[in-house]
mmCIF file of C-alpha atoms in Angstrom:
data_model
loop_
_atom_site.group_PDB
_atom_site.id
_atom_site.type_symbol
_atom_site.label_atom_id
_atom_site.label_comp_id
_atom_site.label_asym_id
_atom_site.label_seq_id
_atom_site.Cartn_x
_atom_site.Cartn_y
_atom_site.Cartn_z
ATOM 1 C CA MET A 3 -14.663 17.833 -4.494
ATOM 2 C CA GLU A 4 -12.158 16.848 -2.780
ATOM 3 C CA ALA A 5 -9.959 19.681 -0.773
ATOM 4 C CA GLY A 6 -6.613 20.422 -2.845
ATOM 5 C CA THR A 7 -8.320 20.240 -6.266
ATOM 6 C CA PRO A 8 -6.359 22.996 -8.479
ATOM 7 C CA THR A 9 -8.625 25.361 -10.318
ATOM 8 C CA GLU A 10 -7.743 27.026 -13.477
ATOM 9 C CA PRO A 11 -5.540 30.148 -12.036
ATOM 10 C CA GLU A 12 -4.193 28.201 -9.026
ATOM 11 C CA ARG A 13 -3.234 26.232 -12.172
ATOM 12 C CA ALA A 14 -1.175 29.247 -13.828
ATOM 13 C CA ALA A 15 0.504 29.374 -11.106
ATOM 14 C CA ASP A 16 2.212 26.326 -10.435
ATOM 15 C CA ARG A 17 5.855 27.769 -11.187
ATOM 16 C CA PRO A 18 8.993 26.062 -8.861
ATOM 17 C CA GLY A 19 8.964 27.454 -5.139
ATOM 18 C CA THR A 20 5.593 27.821 -5.278
ATOM 19 C CA ILE A 21 3.049 25.859 -2.446
ATOM 20 C CA ILE A 22 0.312 23.820 -3.499
ATOM 21 C CA ARG A 23 -2.527 22.090 -2.291
ATOM 22 C CA ARG A 24 -1.701 18.997 -3.394
ATOM 23 C CA HIS A 25 -3.206 15.537 -0.861
ATOM 24 C CA GLY A 26 -6.782 16.116 0.335
ATOM 25 C CA TRP A 27 -8.018 15.060 4.146
ATOM 26 C CA VAL A 28 -9.790 11.428 2.563
ATOM 27 C CA THR A 29 -6.301 10.999 1.142
ATOM 28 C CA ARG A 30 -4.303 12.010 4.146
ATOM 29 C CA ILE A 31 -5.547 10.651 6.762
ATOM 30 C CA TRP A 32 -5.950 6.964 5.649
ATOM 31 C CA HIS A 33 -2.421 7.702 4.789
ATOM 32 C CA TRP A 34 -1.226 7.402 7.910
ATOM 33 C CA VAL A 35 -4.214 4.944 9.593
ATOM 34 C CA ASN A 36 -2.600 2.388 7.030
ATOM 35 C CA ALA A 37 0.787 3.526 7.592
ATOM 36 C CA VAL A 38 0.591 2.705 11.739
ATOM 37 C CA ALA A 39 -1.918 -0.695 10.016
ATOM 38 C CA VAL A 40 0.310 -2.032 7.694
ATOM 39 C CA LEU A 41 3.347 -1.802 10.261
ATOM 40 C CA ILE A 42 2.205 -3.107 12.597
ATOM 41 C CA LEU A 43 0.438 -6.210 10.895
ATOM 42 C CA LEU A 44 3.934 -7.006 9.282
ATOM 43 C CA GLY A 45 5.498 -6.863 12.683
ATOM 44 C CA SER A 46 2.973 -9.112 14.298
ATOM 45 C CA GLY A 47 2.993 -11.195 10.882
ATOM 46 C CA LEU A 48 6.525 -12.509 11.301
ATOM 47 C CA GLY A 49 5.600 -13.034 15.036
ATOM 48 C CA ILE A 50 2.964 -15.850 13.978
ATOM 49 C CA SER A 51 5.394 -16.664 11.204
ATOM 50 C CA ASN A 52 7.904 -17.702 13.547
ATOM 51 C CA ALA A 53 5.556 -20.503 15.433
ATOM 52 C CA HIS A 54 6.185 -23.055 12.238
ATOM 53 C CA PRO A 55 8.144 -20.497 9.564
ATOM 54 C CA ARG A 56 7.249 -23.061 6.177
ATOM 55 C CA LEU A 57 4.545 -22.676 3.694
ATOM 56 C CA TYR A 58 2.992 -24.855 1.818
ATOM 57 C CA TRP A 59 -0.196 -25.310 -1.201
ATOM 58 C CA GLY A 60 -3.200 -27.218 -1.081
ATOM 59 C CA ARG A 61 -5.345 -27.876 2.274
ATOM 60 C CA TYR A 62 -3.330 -29.752 3.856
ATOM 61 C CA GLY A 63 0.184 -28.661 5.548
ATOM 62 C CA ALA A 64 2.550 -29.762 8.455
ATOM 63 C CA ASN A 65 6.293 -30.352 9.288
ATOM 64 C CA PHE A 66 6.827 -33.869 7.467
ATOM 65 C CA ASP A 67 4.740 -32.629 4.703
ATOM 66 C CA HIS A 68 6.720 -31.337 1.677
ATOM 67 C CA ALA A 69 7.518 -27.205 1.691
ATOM 68 C CA TRP A 70 7.698 -24.895 -1.044
ATOM 69 C CA ALA A 71 9.107 -22.840 1.098
ATOM 70 C CA SER A 72 10.980 -22.321 4.699
ATOM 71 C CA LEU A 73 11.055 -19.277 6.311
ATOM 72 C CA PRO A 74 14.433 -18.178 8.219
ATOM 73 C CA HIS A 75 13.472 -17.284 12.159
ATOM 74 C CA PHE A 76 12.322 -13.304 11.710
ATOM 75 C CA PRO A 77 14.711 -11.488 14.806
ATOM 76 C CA ALA A 78 13.268 -10.221 18.059
ATOM 77 C CA TRP A 79 13.738 -6.038 16.475
ATOM 78 C CA LEU A 80 11.029 -7.037 13.658
ATOM 79 C CA THR A 81 8.503 -8.946 15.654
ATOM 80 C CA ILE A 82 5.061 -7.890 17.118
ATOM 81 C CA PRO A 83 5.882 -8.354 20.327
ATOM 82 C CA ALA A 84 9.902 -8.161 20.493
ATOM 83 C CA ARG A 85 9.699 -11.397 22.254
ATOM 84 C CA TYR A 86 8.028 -14.806 20.692
ATOM 85 C CA ASN A 87 4.633 -15.034 22.104
ATOM 86 C CA LEU A 88 2.297 -16.737 19.007
ATOM 87 C CA ALA A 89 -1.336 -15.375 21.263
ATOM 88 C CA ILE A 90 -0.481 -11.810 21.703
ATOM 89 C CA SER A 91 0.954 -11.670 18.063
ATOM 90 C CA ARG A 92 -2.435 -12.731 17.170
ATOM 91 C CA ARG A 93 -3.886 -10.048 19.066
ATOM 92 C CA TRP A 94 -2.147 -7.865 17.554
ATOM 93 C CA HIS A 95 -2.670 -8.950 13.971
ATOM 94 C CA LEU A 96 -6.605 -9.227 13.797
ATOM 95 C CA PHE A 97 -6.631 -6.098 15.712
ATOM 96 C CA PHE A 98 -5.394 -3.956 13.261
ATOM 97 C CA ALA A 99 -6.414 -6.518 10.188
ATOM 98 C CA LEU A 100 -10.047 -5.061 11.472
ATOM 99 C CA VAL A 101 -7.973 -1.581 11.317
ATOM 100 C CA LEU A 102 -6.920 -2.315 8.061
ATOM 101 C CA GLY A 103 -10.228 -3.720 6.466
ATOM 102 C CA PHE A 104 -12.224 -0.881 7.770
ATOM 103 C CA GLY A 105 -10.005 1.805 6.618
ATOM 104 C CA LEU A 106 -9.221 0.472 2.931
ATOM 105 C CA LEU A 107 -13.514 0.716 3.113
ATOM 106 C CA ALA A 108 -13.714 4.093 4.449
ATOM 107 C CA TYR A 109 -11.053 5.449 1.587
ATOM 108 C CA MET A 110 -12.630 3.536 -1.272
ATOM 109 C CA ILE A 111 -16.194 5.439 -0.525
ATOM 110 C CA GLY A 112 -14.548 8.361 0.470
ATOM 111 C CA GLY A 113 -12.695 8.135 -2.980
ATOM 112 C CA LEU A 114 -15.588 7.464 -5.192
ATOM 113 C CA VAL A 115 -17.596 10.575 -3.770
ATOM 114 C CA THR A 116 -15.242 13.248 -3.583
ATOM 115 C CA ARG A 117 -14.041 11.528 -7.564
ATOM 116 C CA HIS A 118 -10.213 11.229 -6.360
ATOM 117 C CA PHE A 119 -10.301 7.984 -7.975
ATOM 118 C CA GLN A 120 -11.385 9.368 -10.932
ATOM 119 C CA ARG A 121 -9.204 12.161 -11.468
ATOM 120 C CA ASP A 122 -6.163 11.385 -9.755
ATOM 121 C CA LEU A 123 -5.468 7.936 -10.194
ATOM 122 C CA ARG A 124 -7.779 7.032 -13.055
ATOM 123 C CA ILE A 125 -4.654 6.010 -15.997
ATOM 124 C CA ARG A 126 -5.255 7.246 -19.524
ATOM 125 C CA GLY A 127 -4.530 5.148 -22.879
ATOM 126 C CA ARG A 128 -1.714 8.145 -23.941
ATOM 127 C CA GLU A 129 0.324 7.201 -20.459
ATOM 128 C CA LEU A 130 0.138 3.709 -21.988
ATOM 129 C CA ARG A 131 2.368 4.418 -24.971
ATOM 130 C CA PRO A 132 5.576 3.514 -24.744
ATOM 131 C CA GLY A 133 6.861 6.309 -25.778
ATOM 132 C CA ALA A 134 5.212 8.180 -22.606
ATOM 133 C CA VAL A 135 6.605 5.391 -20.116
ATOM 134 C CA TRP A 136 9.825 5.238 -21.602
ATOM 135 C CA ALA A 137 9.822 9.374 -20.782
ATOM 136 C CA ASP A 138 8.174 8.820 -16.858
ATOM 137 C CA PHE A 139 11.028 6.381 -16.387
ATOM 138 C CA ARG A 140 13.752 8.602 -17.869
ATOM 139 C CA ARG A 141 12.444 11.703 -15.459
ATOM 140 C CA HIS A 142 12.414 8.061 -12.011
ATOM 141 C CA LEU A 143 15.932 8.154 -13.778
ATOM 142 C CA ALA A 144 16.539 11.443 -13.750
ATOM 143 C CA PHE A 145 14.623 12.047 -10.021
ATOM 144 C CA ARG A 146 11.872 13.805 -11.135
ATOM 145 C CA PHE A 147 9.201 12.763 -10.209
ATOM 146 C CA HIS A 148 6.771 14.901 -10.961
ATOM 147 C CA ASP A 149 5.473 16.955 -14.243
ATOM 148 C CA LYS A 150 6.705 20.483 -14.643
ATOM 149 C CA ARG A 151 3.252 21.183 -16.245
ATOM 150 C CA ASP A 152 1.084 19.772 -14.075
ATOM 151 C CA PRO A 153 2.683 19.405 -10.464
ATOM 152 C CA ARG A 154 -0.387 17.985 -9.275
ATOM 153 C CA ALA A 155 -0.482 15.174 -11.012
ATOM 154 C CA TYR A 156 0.466 11.954 -10.182
ATOM 155 C CA ASN A 157 3.078 9.742 -13.130
ATOM 156 C CA LEU A 158 2.322 6.456 -14.735
ATOM 157 C CA PHE A 159 4.312 4.626 -11.883
ATOM 158 C CA GLN A 160 2.621 6.096 -8.877
ATOM 159 C CA LYS A 161 -0.194 4.974 -11.022
ATOM 160 C CA LEU A 162 0.184 2.136 -11.287
ATOM 161 C CA SER A 163 1.882 0.577 -8.101
ATOM 162 C CA TYR A 164 -1.450 3.021 -6.129
ATOM 163 C CA ALA A 165 -3.635 1.175 -8.096
ATOM 164 C CA GLY A 166 -1.856 -2.456 -7.389
ATOM 165 C CA VAL A 167 -1.321 -1.633 -3.785
ATOM 166 C CA LEU A 168 -5.602 -0.384 -3.298
ATOM 167 C CA PHE A 169 -7.691 -2.701 -5.397
ATOM 168 C CA VAL A 170 -5.509 -5.715 -5.804
ATOM 169 C CA ALA A 171 -2.734 -6.348 -2.415
ATOM 170 C CA LEU A 172 -4.678 -4.989 -0.008
ATOM 171 C CA PRO A 173 -7.933 -6.689 -0.611
ATOM 172 C CA LEU A 174 -6.043 -9.918 -1.510
ATOM 173 C CA ALA A 175 -4.043 -9.795 1.710
ATOM 174 C CA ILE A 176 -7.571 -9.505 3.723
ATOM 175 C CA LEU A 177 -9.869 -11.755 1.383
ATOM 176 C CA THR A 178 -6.921 -14.341 2.771
ATOM 177 C CA GLY A 179 -6.612 -13.174 6.417
ATOM 178 C CA ILE A 180 -10.293 -13.626 6.382
ATOM 179 C CA ALA A 181 -9.444 -17.806 4.958
ATOM 180 C CA LEU A 182 -7.079 -18.447 7.803
ATOM 181 C CA SER A 183 -9.701 -17.353 10.299
ATOM 182 C CA PRO A 184 -11.516 -19.909 12.041
ATOM 183 C CA GLY A 185 -14.232 -17.980 12.605
ATOM 184 C CA MET A 186 -14.910 -16.902 9.080
ATOM 185 C CA ASN A 187 -14.534 -20.282 7.871
ATOM 186 C CA ALA A 188 -17.284 -21.156 9.682
ATOM 187 C CA ALA A 189 -19.609 -18.367 8.111
ATOM 188 C CA TRP A 190 -18.143 -18.227 4.776
ATOM 189 C CA PRO A 191 -16.374 -21.956 3.846
ATOM 190 C CA TRP A 192 -16.444 -21.181 0.299
ATOM 191 C CA VAL A 193 -13.386 -18.879 1.022
ATOM 192 C CA LEU A 194 -10.974 -21.124 1.244
ATOM 193 C CA ASP A 195 -12.506 -23.776 -1.233
ATOM 194 C CA LEU A 196 -11.465 -19.848 -3.590
ATOM 195 C CA LEU A 197 -7.938 -19.899 -2.772
ATOM 196 C CA GLY A 198 -7.337 -23.473 -2.657
ATOM 197 C CA GLY A 199 -7.157 -24.730 0.585
ATOM 198 C CA ARG A 200 -6.130 -23.459 4.082
ATOM 199 C CA GLN A 201 -2.141 -23.868 2.846
ATOM 200 C CA SER A 202 -2.344 -22.089 -0.173
ATOM 201 C CA ALA A 203 -4.166 -19.407 1.516
ATOM 202 C CA ARG A 204 -1.602 -18.533 4.098
ATOM 203 C CA SER A 205 1.073 -18.759 1.483
ATOM 204 C CA ILE A 206 -0.724 -16.089 -0.593
ATOM 205 C CA HIS A 207 -1.075 -13.829 2.032
ATOM 206 C CA PHE A 208 2.384 -14.460 2.956
ATOM 207 C CA ILE A 209 3.655 -13.831 -1.316
ATOM 208 C CA THR A 210 1.056 -10.023 -0.736
ATOM 209 C CA ALA A 211 2.354 -9.542 2.914
ATOM 210 C CA SER A 212 5.875 -9.330 0.974
ATOM 211 C CA ALA A 213 4.657 -7.507 -1.926
ATOM 212 C CA LEU A 214 3.475 -5.248 0.275
ATOM 213 C CA ALA A 215 6.461 -4.587 2.534
ATOM 214 C CA LEU A 216 8.626 -4.173 -0.955
ATOM 215 C CA PHE A 217 6.044 -1.452 -1.634
ATOM 216 C CA LEU A 218 6.502 0.289 1.691
ATOM 217 C CA ILE A 219 10.574 0.249 1.228
ATOM 218 C CA VAL A 220 9.903 1.497 -2.276
ATOM 219 C CA HIS A 221 8.442 4.070 -1.327
ATOM 220 C CA LEU A 222 10.338 5.323 1.380
ATOM 221 C CA VAL A 223 13.320 5.616 -0.714
ATOM 222 C CA LEU A 224 11.870 7.436 -3.221
ATOM 223 C CA VAL A 225 10.099 10.031 -0.573
ATOM 224 C CA ILE A 226 13.860 10.523 0.550
ATOM 225 C CA LEU A 227 15.057 11.327 -2.411
ATOM 226 C CA ALA A 228 12.090 12.892 -4.092
ATOM 227 C CA GLY A 229 12.677 15.684 -0.536
ATOM 228 C CA PRO A 230 11.257 14.297 2.327
ATOM 229 C CA LEU A 231 10.623 17.348 4.226
ATOM 230 C CA ASN A 232 8.773 18.946 1.708
ATOM 231 C CA GLU A 233 6.948 15.225 0.497
ATOM 232 C CA LEU A 234 5.873 14.862 4.787
ATOM 233 C CA ARG A 235 4.870 18.309 4.935
ATOM 234 C CA SER A 236 2.204 17.103 2.452
ATOM 235 C CA MET A 237 1.187 14.497 3.787
ATOM 236 C CA ILE A 238 0.273 16.144 6.964
ATOM 237 C CA THR A 239 -0.986 19.501 6.106
ATOM 238 C CA GLY A 240 -1.633 18.256 2.217
ATOM 239 C CA ARG A 241 0.546 21.626 0.900
ATOM 240 C CA TRP A 242 3.438 21.095 -1.412
ATOM 241 C CA ARG A 243 6.690 23.137 -2.877
ATOM 242 C CA ILE A 244 6.361 21.920 -6.094
ATOM 243 C CA PRO A 245 10.569 21.641 -6.801
ATOM 244 C CA GLU A 246 12.505 23.536 -8.721
#
Protein backbone atom coordinates (compact mmCIF):
# COMPACT_ATOMS: atom_id res chain seq x y z
CA MET A 1 0.00 0.00 0.00
CA GLU A 2 1.34 3.43 -0.96
CA ALA A 3 2.31 5.74 1.88
CA GLY A 4 -0.51 8.15 2.61
CA THR A 5 -3.37 5.68 2.29
CA PRO A 6 -5.85 6.58 5.07
CA THR A 7 -7.16 4.12 7.63
CA GLU A 8 -10.65 4.35 9.11
CA PRO A 9 -9.48 6.19 12.28
CA GLU A 10 -7.62 8.66 10.08
CA ARG A 11 -10.75 9.32 8.03
CA ALA A 12 -12.65 10.08 11.22
CA ALA A 13 -10.08 12.76 12.04
CA ASP A 14 -10.40 14.51 8.66
CA ARG A 15 -11.45 17.92 9.94
CA PRO A 16 -10.59 21.40 8.60
CA GLY A 17 -7.15 22.42 9.78
CA THR A 18 -5.99 18.83 10.25
CA ILE A 19 -2.76 17.81 8.51
CA ILE A 20 -3.10 14.52 6.68
CA ARG A 21 -0.94 12.46 4.34
CA ARG A 22 -2.28 12.94 0.84
CA HIS A 23 0.44 12.00 -1.69
CA GLY A 24 2.58 8.88 -1.52
CA TRP A 25 6.29 8.81 -2.33
CA VAL A 26 5.75 7.29 -5.80
CA THR A 27 3.53 10.20 -6.84
CA ARG A 28 5.79 12.84 -5.31
CA ILE A 29 9.03 11.64 -6.91
CA TRP A 30 7.45 11.22 -10.33
CA HIS A 31 5.72 14.60 -10.12
CA TRP A 32 9.01 16.51 -9.75
CA VAL A 33 10.98 14.42 -12.25
CA ASN A 34 8.17 14.80 -14.76
CA ALA A 35 7.83 18.55 -14.11
CA VAL A 36 11.51 19.16 -14.88
CA ALA A 37 11.42 16.90 -17.94
CA VAL A 38 8.27 18.48 -19.42
CA LEU A 39 9.50 22.05 -18.92
CA ILE A 40 12.83 21.32 -20.62
CA LEU A 41 11.12 19.36 -23.40
CA LEU A 42 8.77 22.26 -24.08
CA GLY A 43 11.61 24.80 -24.17
CA SER A 44 13.87 22.69 -26.36
CA GLY A 45 10.91 21.77 -28.57
CA LEU A 46 10.23 25.44 -29.23
CA GLY A 47 13.89 25.85 -30.16
CA ILE A 48 13.54 22.99 -32.65
CA SER A 49 10.31 24.50 -34.00
CA ASN A 50 12.11 27.76 -34.82
CA ALA A 51 14.19 25.86 -37.38
CA HIS A 52 11.09 25.28 -39.54
CA PRO A 53 7.91 26.80 -38.03
CA ARG A 54 5.43 25.14 -40.41
CA LEU A 55 3.29 22.06 -39.91
CA TYR A 56 2.03 19.64 -42.56
CA TRP A 57 -0.01 16.46 -42.88
CA GLY A 58 1.18 13.35 -44.66
CA ARG A 59 4.61 11.99 -45.41
CA TYR A 60 6.36 15.05 -46.82
CA GLY A 61 6.53 18.78 -46.16
CA ALA A 62 8.90 21.54 -47.23
CA ASN A 63 8.94 25.30 -47.85
CA PHE A 64 6.80 25.22 -51.00
CA ASP A 65 4.27 22.66 -49.75
CA HIS A 66 0.92 23.65 -48.27
CA ALA A 67 1.15 23.96 -44.49
CA TRP A 68 -1.92 23.67 -42.29
CA ALA A 69 -0.28 25.88 -39.65
CA SER A 70 2.46 28.51 -39.64
CA LEU A 71 3.92 28.90 -36.19
CA PRO A 72 5.38 32.11 -34.77
CA HIS A 73 9.08 32.58 -34.08
CA PHE A 74 9.35 31.83 -30.37
CA PRO A 75 11.41 34.35 -28.35
CA ALA A 76 14.73 33.40 -26.76
CA TRP A 77 13.34 33.49 -23.23
CA LEU A 78 11.04 30.59 -24.08
CA THR A 79 13.54 28.34 -25.87
CA ILE A 80 16.35 26.06 -24.72
CA PRO A 81 19.04 27.17 -25.34
CA ALA A 82 18.22 30.89 -25.22
CA ARG A 83 19.97 31.48 -28.54
CA TYR A 84 19.09 29.60 -31.71
CA ASN A 85 21.09 26.37 -31.85
CA LEU A 86 19.24 23.47 -33.42
CA ALA A 87 21.85 20.84 -32.51
CA ILE A 88 21.85 21.73 -28.80
CA SER A 89 18.03 21.95 -28.70
CA ARG A 90 17.86 18.43 -30.14
CA ARG A 91 20.34 17.10 -27.58
CA TRP A 92 18.37 18.55 -24.68
CA HIS A 93 15.15 17.26 -26.21
CA LEU A 94 16.42 13.72 -26.76
CA PHE A 95 17.94 13.36 -23.29
CA PHE A 96 14.87 14.56 -21.43
CA ALA A 97 12.60 12.55 -23.71
CA LEU A 98 14.37 9.49 -22.28
CA VAL A 99 13.88 10.86 -18.75
CA LEU A 100 10.18 11.39 -19.48
CA GLY A 101 9.70 7.95 -21.04
CA PHE A 102 11.48 5.90 -18.40
CA GLY A 103 10.01 8.06 -15.63
CA LEU A 104 6.50 7.40 -16.93
CA LEU A 105 7.23 3.67 -17.15
CA ALA A 106 8.49 3.60 -13.55
CA TYR A 107 5.45 5.56 -12.37
CA MET A 108 3.08 3.21 -14.17
CA ILE A 109 4.71 0.20 -12.51
CA GLY A 110 4.70 1.92 -9.12
CA GLY A 111 1.09 2.99 -9.54
CA LEU A 112 0.03 -0.58 -10.28
CA VAL A 113 2.09 -2.11 -7.46
CA THR A 114 0.82 0.36 -4.85
CA ARG A 115 -2.72 0.29 -6.32
CA HIS A 116 -2.55 4.08 -6.61
CA PHE A 117 -4.38 4.06 -9.95
CA GLN A 118 -7.18 1.79 -8.77
CA ARG A 119 -7.58 3.54 -5.43
CA ASP A 120 -7.17 7.21 -6.37
CA LEU A 121 -7.70 7.63 -10.13
CA ARG A 122 -10.44 5.12 -10.91
CA ILE A 123 -13.51 6.95 -12.23
CA ARG A 124 -16.69 5.41 -10.86
CA GLY A 125 -20.02 5.40 -12.63
CA ARG A 126 -21.76 7.50 -10.00
CA GLU A 127 -19.21 10.29 -10.54
CA LEU A 128 -20.27 10.60 -14.19
CA ARG A 129 -23.94 11.15 -13.45
CA PRO A 130 -25.08 14.61 -14.63
CA GLY A 131 -25.95 15.73 -11.10
CA ALA A 132 -22.55 14.71 -9.74
CA VAL A 133 -20.69 16.37 -12.63
CA TRP A 134 -22.67 19.59 -12.15
CA ALA A 135 -22.05 19.58 -8.39
CA ASP A 136 -18.30 19.12 -8.94
CA PHE A 137 -18.30 21.92 -11.50
CA ARG A 138 -20.07 24.26 -9.07
CA ARG A 139 -17.53 23.44 -6.37
CA HIS A 140 -14.75 24.41 -8.78
CA LEU A 141 -16.47 27.72 -9.52
CA ALA A 142 -16.53 28.36 -5.77
CA PHE A 143 -12.82 27.40 -5.51
CA ARG A 144 -13.62 24.34 -3.40
CA PHE A 145 -11.43 21.66 -4.90
CA HIS A 146 -11.87 18.83 -2.40
CA ASP A 147 -14.81 16.89 -1.03
CA LYS A 148 -15.19 17.71 2.67
CA ARG A 149 -16.54 14.19 3.23
CA ASP A 150 -13.28 12.69 1.91
CA PRO A 151 -10.56 15.36 1.64
CA ARG A 152 -7.96 12.88 0.38
CA ALA A 153 -9.96 11.93 -2.69
CA TYR A 154 -9.35 13.43 -6.12
CA ASN A 155 -12.39 15.14 -7.62
CA LEU A 156 -13.82 14.11 -10.99
CA PHE A 157 -12.11 16.82 -13.04
CA GLN A 158 -8.77 15.94 -11.48
CA LYS A 159 -9.27 12.29 -12.32
CA LEU A 160 -10.28 13.05 -15.91
CA SER A 161 -7.39 15.43 -16.52
CA TYR A 162 -4.78 13.20 -14.85
CA ALA A 163 -6.05 10.15 -16.73
CA GLY A 164 -5.93 12.10 -20.00
CA VAL A 165 -2.34 13.19 -19.34
CA LEU A 166 -1.11 9.82 -18.04
CA PHE A 167 -2.79 7.47 -20.48
CA VAL A 168 -3.27 9.61 -23.60
CA ALA A 169 -1.16 12.77 -23.89
CA LEU A 170 2.17 11.55 -22.52
CA PRO A 171 2.13 8.17 -24.34
CA LEU A 172 1.11 9.93 -27.57
CA ALA A 173 3.92 12.49 -27.17
CA ILE A 174 6.40 9.65 -26.66
CA LEU A 175 5.05 7.63 -29.61
CA THR A 176 5.15 10.57 -32.01
CA GLY A 177 8.61 11.49 -30.73
CA ILE A 178 9.79 7.97 -31.54
CA ALA A 179 8.32 8.37 -35.01
CA LEU A 180 10.41 11.52 -35.56
CA SER A 181 13.69 9.79 -34.69
CA PRO A 182 15.56 8.45 -37.76
CA GLY A 183 17.07 5.66 -35.67
CA MET A 184 13.66 4.56 -34.46
CA ASN A 185 12.29 4.79 -38.01
CA ALA A 186 14.83 2.19 -39.09
CA ALA A 187 13.98 -0.11 -36.18
CA TRP A 188 10.20 0.38 -36.15
CA PRO A 189 9.07 1.72 -39.56
CA TRP A 190 5.47 0.71 -38.79
CA VAL A 191 5.17 3.59 -36.29
CA LEU A 192 5.30 6.17 -39.10
CA ASP A 193 2.75 4.19 -41.09
CA LEU A 194 0.47 4.06 -38.05
CA LEU A 195 0.62 7.86 -37.66
CA GLY A 196 0.15 8.63 -41.36
CA GLY A 197 3.68 9.76 -42.22
CA ARG A 198 6.51 11.81 -40.75
CA GLN A 199 4.82 15.20 -41.13
CA SER A 200 1.60 13.95 -39.59
CA ALA A 201 3.63 12.61 -36.66
CA ARG A 202 5.30 16.01 -36.28
CA SER A 203 1.94 17.79 -36.31
CA ILE A 204 0.43 15.41 -33.74
CA HIS A 205 3.56 15.80 -31.62
CA PHE A 206 3.17 19.59 -31.60
CA ILE A 207 -0.57 19.42 -30.86
CA THR A 208 0.05 17.02 -27.97
CA ALA A 209 2.84 19.20 -26.59
CA SER A 210 0.52 22.22 -26.78
CA ALA A 211 -2.15 20.31 -24.84
CA LEU A 212 0.42 19.42 -22.17
CA ALA A 213 1.52 23.06 -21.96
CA LEU A 214 -2.13 24.12 -21.53
CA PHE A 215 -2.60 21.50 -18.81
CA LEU A 216 0.52 22.79 -17.04
CA ILE A 217 -0.77 26.38 -17.08
CA VAL A 218 -4.22 25.41 -15.78
CA HIS A 219 -2.63 23.17 -13.16
CA LEU A 220 -0.44 26.01 -11.85
CA VAL A 221 -3.38 28.43 -11.77
CA LEU A 222 -5.49 25.96 -9.76
CA VAL A 223 -2.60 25.31 -7.37
CA ILE A 224 -2.38 29.06 -6.72
CA LEU A 225 -6.14 29.31 -6.18
CA ALA A 226 -6.17 26.29 -3.86
CA GLY A 227 -3.33 27.65 -1.70
CA PRO A 228 0.19 27.32 -3.13
CA LEU A 229 2.07 26.75 0.15
CA ASN A 230 -0.25 23.97 1.26
CA GLU A 231 -0.25 22.32 -2.17
CA LEU A 232 3.53 22.62 -2.54
CA ARG A 233 4.12 21.12 0.89
CA SER A 234 1.87 18.20 0.06
CA MET A 235 3.87 17.41 -3.07
CA ILE A 236 7.20 17.64 -1.22
CA THR A 237 6.43 15.98 2.12
CA GLY A 238 3.08 14.33 1.40
CA ARG A 239 1.45 16.31 4.23
CA TRP A 240 -1.56 18.45 3.36
CA ARG A 241 -3.65 20.68 5.60
CA ILE A 242 -7.40 20.32 5.08
CA PRO A 243 -8.71 23.80 4.14
CA GLU A 244 -11.27 25.53 6.30
